[in-house]
CSV table of C-alpha atoms in Angstrom, one decimal:
chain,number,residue,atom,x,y,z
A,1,UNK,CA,-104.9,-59.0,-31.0
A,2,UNK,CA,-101.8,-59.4,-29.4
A,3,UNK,CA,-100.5,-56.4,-26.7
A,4,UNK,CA,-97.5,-55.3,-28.9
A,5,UNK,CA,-99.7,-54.5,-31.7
A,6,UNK,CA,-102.6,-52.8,-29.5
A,7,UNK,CA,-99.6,-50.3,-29.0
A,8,UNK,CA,-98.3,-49.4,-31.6
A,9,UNK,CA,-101.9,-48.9,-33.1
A,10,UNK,CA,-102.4,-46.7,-30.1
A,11,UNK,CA,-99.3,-44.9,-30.4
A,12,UNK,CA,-99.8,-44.3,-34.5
A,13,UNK,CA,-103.5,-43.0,-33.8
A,14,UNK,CA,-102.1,-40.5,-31.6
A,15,UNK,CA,-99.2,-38.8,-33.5
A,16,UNK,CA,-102.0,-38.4,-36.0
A,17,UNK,CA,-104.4,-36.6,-34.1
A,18,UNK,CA,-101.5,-34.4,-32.5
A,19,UNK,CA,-101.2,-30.8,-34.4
A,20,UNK,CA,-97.8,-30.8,-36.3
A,21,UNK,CA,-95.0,-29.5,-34.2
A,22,UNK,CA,-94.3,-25.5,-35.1
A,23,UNK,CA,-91.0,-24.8,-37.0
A,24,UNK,CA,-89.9,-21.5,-35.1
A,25,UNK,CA,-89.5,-23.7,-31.9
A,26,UNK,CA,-87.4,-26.5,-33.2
A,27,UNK,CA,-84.8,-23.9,-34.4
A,28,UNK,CA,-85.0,-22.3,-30.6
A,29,UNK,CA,-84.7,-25.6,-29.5
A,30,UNK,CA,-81.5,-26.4,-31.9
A,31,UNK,CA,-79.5,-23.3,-31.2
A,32,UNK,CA,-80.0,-23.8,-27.7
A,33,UNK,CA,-78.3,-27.1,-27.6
A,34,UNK,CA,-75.4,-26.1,-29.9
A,35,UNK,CA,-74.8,-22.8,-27.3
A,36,UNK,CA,-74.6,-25.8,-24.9
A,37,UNK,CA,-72.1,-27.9,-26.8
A,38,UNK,CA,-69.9,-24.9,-27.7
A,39,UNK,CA,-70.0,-23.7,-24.0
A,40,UNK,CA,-69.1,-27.0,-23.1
A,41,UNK,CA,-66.3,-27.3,-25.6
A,42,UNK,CA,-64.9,-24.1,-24.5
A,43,UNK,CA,-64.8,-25.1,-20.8
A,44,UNK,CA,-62.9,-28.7,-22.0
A,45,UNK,CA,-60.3,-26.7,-23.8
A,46,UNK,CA,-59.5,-23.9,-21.1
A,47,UNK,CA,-59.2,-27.2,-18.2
A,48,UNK,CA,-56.2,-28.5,-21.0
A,49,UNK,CA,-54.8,-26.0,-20.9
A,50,UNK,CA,-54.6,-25.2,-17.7
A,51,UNK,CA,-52.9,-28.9,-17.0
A,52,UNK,CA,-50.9,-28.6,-19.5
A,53,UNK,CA,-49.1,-25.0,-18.0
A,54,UNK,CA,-49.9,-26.6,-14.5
A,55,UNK,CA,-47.4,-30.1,-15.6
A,56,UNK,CA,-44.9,-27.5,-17.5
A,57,UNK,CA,-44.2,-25.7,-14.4
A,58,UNK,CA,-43.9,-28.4,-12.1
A,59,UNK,CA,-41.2,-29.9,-14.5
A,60,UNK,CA,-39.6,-27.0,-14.7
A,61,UNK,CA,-39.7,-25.9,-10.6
A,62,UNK,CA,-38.6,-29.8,-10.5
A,63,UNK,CA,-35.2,-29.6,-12.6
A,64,UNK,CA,-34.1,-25.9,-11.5
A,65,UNK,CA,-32.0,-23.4,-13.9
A,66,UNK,CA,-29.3,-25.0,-16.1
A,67,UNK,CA,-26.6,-22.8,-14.7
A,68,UNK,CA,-27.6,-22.0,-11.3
A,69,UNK,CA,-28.4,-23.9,-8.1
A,70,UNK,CA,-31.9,-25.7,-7.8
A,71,UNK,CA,-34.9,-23.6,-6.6
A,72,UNK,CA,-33.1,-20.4,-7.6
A,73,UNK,CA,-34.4,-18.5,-10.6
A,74,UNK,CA,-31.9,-16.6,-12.9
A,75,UNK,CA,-33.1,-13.5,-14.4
A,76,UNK,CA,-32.2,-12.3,-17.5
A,77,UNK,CA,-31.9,-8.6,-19.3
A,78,UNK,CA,-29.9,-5.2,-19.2
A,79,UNK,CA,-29.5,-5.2,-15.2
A,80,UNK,CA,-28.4,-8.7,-14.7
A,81,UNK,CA,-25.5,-8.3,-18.0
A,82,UNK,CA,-24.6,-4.7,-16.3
A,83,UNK,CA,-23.8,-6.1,-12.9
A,84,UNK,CA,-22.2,-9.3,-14.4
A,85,UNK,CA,-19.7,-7.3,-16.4
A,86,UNK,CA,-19.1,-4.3,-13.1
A,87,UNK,CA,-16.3,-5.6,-11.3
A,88,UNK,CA,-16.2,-5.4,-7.6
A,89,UNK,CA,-13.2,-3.6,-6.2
A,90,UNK,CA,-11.9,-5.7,-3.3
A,91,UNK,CA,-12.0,-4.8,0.7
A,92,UNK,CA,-9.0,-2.9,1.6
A,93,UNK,CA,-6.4,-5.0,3.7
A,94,UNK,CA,-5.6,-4.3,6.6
A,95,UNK,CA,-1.8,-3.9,7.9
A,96,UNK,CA,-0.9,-6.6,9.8
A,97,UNK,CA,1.1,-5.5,13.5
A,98,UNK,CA,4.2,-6.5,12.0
A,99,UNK,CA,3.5,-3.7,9.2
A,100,UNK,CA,3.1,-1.2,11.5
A,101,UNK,CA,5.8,1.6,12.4
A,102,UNK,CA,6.1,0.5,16.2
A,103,UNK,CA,6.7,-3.5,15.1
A,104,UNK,CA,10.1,-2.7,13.0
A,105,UNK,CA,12.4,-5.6,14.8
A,106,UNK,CA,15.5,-4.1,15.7
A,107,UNK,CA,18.0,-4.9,13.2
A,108,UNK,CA,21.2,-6.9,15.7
A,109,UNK,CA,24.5,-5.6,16.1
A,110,UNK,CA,25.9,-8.1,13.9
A,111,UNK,CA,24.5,-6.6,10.8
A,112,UNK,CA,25.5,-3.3,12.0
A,113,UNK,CA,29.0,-4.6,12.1
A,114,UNK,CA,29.0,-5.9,8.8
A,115,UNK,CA,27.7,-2.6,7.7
A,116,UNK,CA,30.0,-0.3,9.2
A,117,UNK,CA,33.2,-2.6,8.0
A,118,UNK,CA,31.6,-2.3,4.4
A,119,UNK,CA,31.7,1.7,4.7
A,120,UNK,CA,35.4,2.1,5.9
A,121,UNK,CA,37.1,3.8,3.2
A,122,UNK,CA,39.6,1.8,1.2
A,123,UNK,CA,43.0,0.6,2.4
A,124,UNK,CA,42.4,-0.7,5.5
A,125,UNK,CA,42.5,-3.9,7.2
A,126,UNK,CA,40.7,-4.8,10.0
A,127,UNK,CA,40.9,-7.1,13.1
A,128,UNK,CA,39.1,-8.4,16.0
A,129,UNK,CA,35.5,-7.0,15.3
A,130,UNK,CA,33.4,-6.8,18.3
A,131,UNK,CA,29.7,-6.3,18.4
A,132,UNK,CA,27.1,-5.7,21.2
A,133,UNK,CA,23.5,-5.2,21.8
A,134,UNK,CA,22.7,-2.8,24.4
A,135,UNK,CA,20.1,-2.4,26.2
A,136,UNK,CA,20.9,-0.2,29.9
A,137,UNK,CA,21.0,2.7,30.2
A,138,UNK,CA,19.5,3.7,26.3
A,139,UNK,CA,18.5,0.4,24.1
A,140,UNK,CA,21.0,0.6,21.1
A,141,UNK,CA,23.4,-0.8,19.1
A,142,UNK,CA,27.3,-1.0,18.9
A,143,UNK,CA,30.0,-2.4,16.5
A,144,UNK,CA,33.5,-1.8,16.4
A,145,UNK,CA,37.1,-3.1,15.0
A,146,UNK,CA,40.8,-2.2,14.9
A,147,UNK,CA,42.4,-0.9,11.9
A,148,UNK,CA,45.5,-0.4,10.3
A,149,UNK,CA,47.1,0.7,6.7
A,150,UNK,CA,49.9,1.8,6.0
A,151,UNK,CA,50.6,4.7,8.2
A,152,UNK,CA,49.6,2.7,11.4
A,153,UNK,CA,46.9,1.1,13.8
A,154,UNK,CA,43.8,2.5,15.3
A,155,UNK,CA,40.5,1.5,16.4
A,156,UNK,CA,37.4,2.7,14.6
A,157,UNK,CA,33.6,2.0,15.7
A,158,UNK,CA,30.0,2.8,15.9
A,159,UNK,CA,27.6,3.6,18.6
A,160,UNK,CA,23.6,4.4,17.8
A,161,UNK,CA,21.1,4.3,20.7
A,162,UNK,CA,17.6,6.0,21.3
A,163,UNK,CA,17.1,8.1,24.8
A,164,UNK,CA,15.2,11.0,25.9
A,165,UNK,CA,14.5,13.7,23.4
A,166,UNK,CA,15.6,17.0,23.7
A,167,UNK,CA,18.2,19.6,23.1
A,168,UNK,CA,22.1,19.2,22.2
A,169,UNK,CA,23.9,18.6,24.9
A,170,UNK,CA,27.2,20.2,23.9
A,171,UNK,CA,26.3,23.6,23.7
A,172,UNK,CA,29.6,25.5,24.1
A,173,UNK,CA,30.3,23.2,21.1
A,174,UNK,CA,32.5,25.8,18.5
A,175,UNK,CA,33.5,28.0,20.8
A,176,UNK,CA,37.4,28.5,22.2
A,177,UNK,CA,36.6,28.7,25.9
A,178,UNK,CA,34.9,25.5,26.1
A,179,UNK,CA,35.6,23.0,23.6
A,180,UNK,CA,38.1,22.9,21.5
A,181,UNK,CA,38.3,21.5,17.9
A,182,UNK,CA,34.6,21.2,17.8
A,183,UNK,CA,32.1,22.3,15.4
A,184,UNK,CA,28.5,22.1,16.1
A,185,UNK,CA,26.4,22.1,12.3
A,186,UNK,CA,22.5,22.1,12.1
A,187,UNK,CA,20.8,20.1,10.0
A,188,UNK,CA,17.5,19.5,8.6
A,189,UNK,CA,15.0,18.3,10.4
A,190,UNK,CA,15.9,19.4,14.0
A,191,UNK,CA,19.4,17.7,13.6
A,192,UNK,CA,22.8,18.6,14.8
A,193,UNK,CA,26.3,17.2,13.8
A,194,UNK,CA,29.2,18.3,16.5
A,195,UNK,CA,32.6,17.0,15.1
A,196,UNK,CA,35.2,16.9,17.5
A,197,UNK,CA,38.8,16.2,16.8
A,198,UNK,CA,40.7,17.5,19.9
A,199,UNK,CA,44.6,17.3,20.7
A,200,UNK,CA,46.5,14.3,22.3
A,201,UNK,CA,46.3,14.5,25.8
A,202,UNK,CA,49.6,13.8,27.9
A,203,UNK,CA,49.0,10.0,28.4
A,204,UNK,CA,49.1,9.9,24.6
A,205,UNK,CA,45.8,9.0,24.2
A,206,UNK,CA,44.1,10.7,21.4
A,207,UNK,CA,40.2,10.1,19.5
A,208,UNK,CA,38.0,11.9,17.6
A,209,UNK,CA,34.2,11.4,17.0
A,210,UNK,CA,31.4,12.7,14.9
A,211,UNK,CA,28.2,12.6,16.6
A,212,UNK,CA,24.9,13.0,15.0
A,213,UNK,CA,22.3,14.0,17.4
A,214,UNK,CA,18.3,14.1,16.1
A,215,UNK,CA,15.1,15.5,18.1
A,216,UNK,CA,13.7,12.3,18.5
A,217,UNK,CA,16.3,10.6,20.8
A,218,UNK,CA,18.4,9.0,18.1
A,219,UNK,CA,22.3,9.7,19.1
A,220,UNK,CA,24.8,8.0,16.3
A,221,UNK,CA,28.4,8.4,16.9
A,222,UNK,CA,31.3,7.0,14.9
A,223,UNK,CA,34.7,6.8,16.9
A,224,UNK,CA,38.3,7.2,15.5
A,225,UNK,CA,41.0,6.8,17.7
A,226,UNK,CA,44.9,5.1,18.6
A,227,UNK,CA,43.8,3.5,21.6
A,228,UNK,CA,44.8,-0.6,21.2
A,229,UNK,CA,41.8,-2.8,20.8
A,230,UNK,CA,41.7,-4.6,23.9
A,231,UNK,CA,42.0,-8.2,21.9
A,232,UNK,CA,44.8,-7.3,19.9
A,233,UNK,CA,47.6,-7.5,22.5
A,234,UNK,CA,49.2,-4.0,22.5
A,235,UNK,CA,49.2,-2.6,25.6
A,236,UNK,CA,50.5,1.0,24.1
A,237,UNK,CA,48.9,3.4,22.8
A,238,UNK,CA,49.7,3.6,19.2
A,239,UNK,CA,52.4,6.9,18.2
A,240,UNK,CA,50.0,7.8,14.8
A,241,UNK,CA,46.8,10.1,15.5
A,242,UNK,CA,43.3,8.5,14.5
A,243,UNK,CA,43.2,7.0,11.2
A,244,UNK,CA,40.0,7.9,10.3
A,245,UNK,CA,40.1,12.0,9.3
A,246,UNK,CA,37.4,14.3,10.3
A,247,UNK,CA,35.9,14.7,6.5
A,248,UNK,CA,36.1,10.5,7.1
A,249,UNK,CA,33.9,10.6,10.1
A,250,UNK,CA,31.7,13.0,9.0
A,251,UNK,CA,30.7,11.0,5.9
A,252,UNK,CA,30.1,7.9,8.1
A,253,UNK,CA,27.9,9.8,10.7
A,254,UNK,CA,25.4,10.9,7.7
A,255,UNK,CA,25.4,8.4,5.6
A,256,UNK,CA,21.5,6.9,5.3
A,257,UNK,CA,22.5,3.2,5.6
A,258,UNK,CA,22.2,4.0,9.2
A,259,UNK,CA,18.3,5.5,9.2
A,260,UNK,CA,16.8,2.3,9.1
A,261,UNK,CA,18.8,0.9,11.9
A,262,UNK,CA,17.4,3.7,13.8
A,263,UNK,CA,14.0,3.3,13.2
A,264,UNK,CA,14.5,-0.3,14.7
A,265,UNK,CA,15.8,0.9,17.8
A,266,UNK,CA,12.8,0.6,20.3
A,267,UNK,CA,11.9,3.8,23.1
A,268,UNK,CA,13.3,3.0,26.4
């Protein structure tokens, strides 16, 4: 008999004399290897899914926010919209040296003349300005021109300059045994006003002034007088008395045109 067939009968002759197998352990034997399969199911599915999260954040970390630069996350909620919509009140500037009180530029005596000839009352004519910038011994400004109407010629001009605080220095100002025709009036703020309007003295020469002296070294005074401007050939003096009256000169002396002027004059 050939060797194929010797085995097979050998193999049939001993599943026969084997005992049948018991049923209780082919269903162990089953459930076992479904546990396996499910386990190994379970394991398949959490390794997806775990690439699947692992390749959507590497997209994402590779294209950065829509509306913000790459690599920088944008969060969203209450506190980002609340500090979107508060508005950040800017830094507070700060004044620049030519701002500052002690950086005024002195305002030249040419404006100063073109100031004072706007502030002569009406019905003069004037002649052969002159204007200077002074500097020794108090830093200061002048202006002045000659005048005439209809009643005769003059001069009229205006000196202001800063010194050395402290007190008037016409005292006996307002009183007959020391100067006469003056009147010495406080004002607010530490300021004095002397108006003097004295007599012609023998050579004919006659002027008056108001002079407005302030506690800070400021000294403003505006001249009237019939003394010939030195450019305007006359060699006399003229017959008339100042053109300008003392109510005149007063009104020039405190009019505020002049403050800033003399906040532009610097300490000397």
């Amino acid at each position: 008999m050939p060797f194929e067939d010797d085995l097979g009968l050998a193999l049939r002759e001993a599943v026969d004399a084997s005992p049948p197998p018991r049923l209780d352990l082919l269903a162990t034997g089953a459930a076992q290897r479904g546990q396996r399969r499910k386990r190994r199911r379970t394991v398949l599915a959490s390794v997806a899914s775990v690439a699947v999260l692992a390749g959507a954040g590497a997209v994402a970390l590779n294209q950065g926010p829509a509306d913000g630069p790459t690599g920088t996350s944008v969060a969203a909620g209450p506190t980002t919209a609340t500090q979107s919509t508060t508005a950040t009140p800017p830094p507070t500037a700060t004044p620049s040296p030519s701002s500052s009180p002690g950086a005024t530029t002195a305002v030249p005596s040419s404006q100063v003349l073109k100031l004072f000839k706007s502030k002569l009352p009406d019905g003069f004519q004037t002649s052969h300005p002159v204007n200077l910038d002074l500097t020794e011994p108090e830093p200061g400004v002048r202006a002045g021109v000659a005048i005439s109407n209809g009643s005769g010629k003059g001069t009229a001009s205006i000196t202001i300059t800063r010194g050395k605080s402290g007190p008037w220095l016409a005292p006996g100002c307002g009183t007959t045994t020391t100067v006469s025709h003056c009147t010495d009036t406080p004002l607010p703020g530490g300021a004095e006003l002397m108006l003097w309007l004295p007599d012609r003295v023998p050579n004919g020469t006659q002027v008056w002034n108001a002079t407005l002296k302030r506690s800070d070294g400021i000294t403003l005074t505006v001249e009237s007088g019939n003394v010939p401007d030195q450019g305007s050939g006359d060699t006399d003096v003229y017959p008339n008395p100042p053109l300008l009256t003392g109510a005149q000169l007063t009104a020039l002396a405190e009019d505020p045109v002049w403050l800033p002027v003399m906040a532009s004059i610097p300490a000397p």
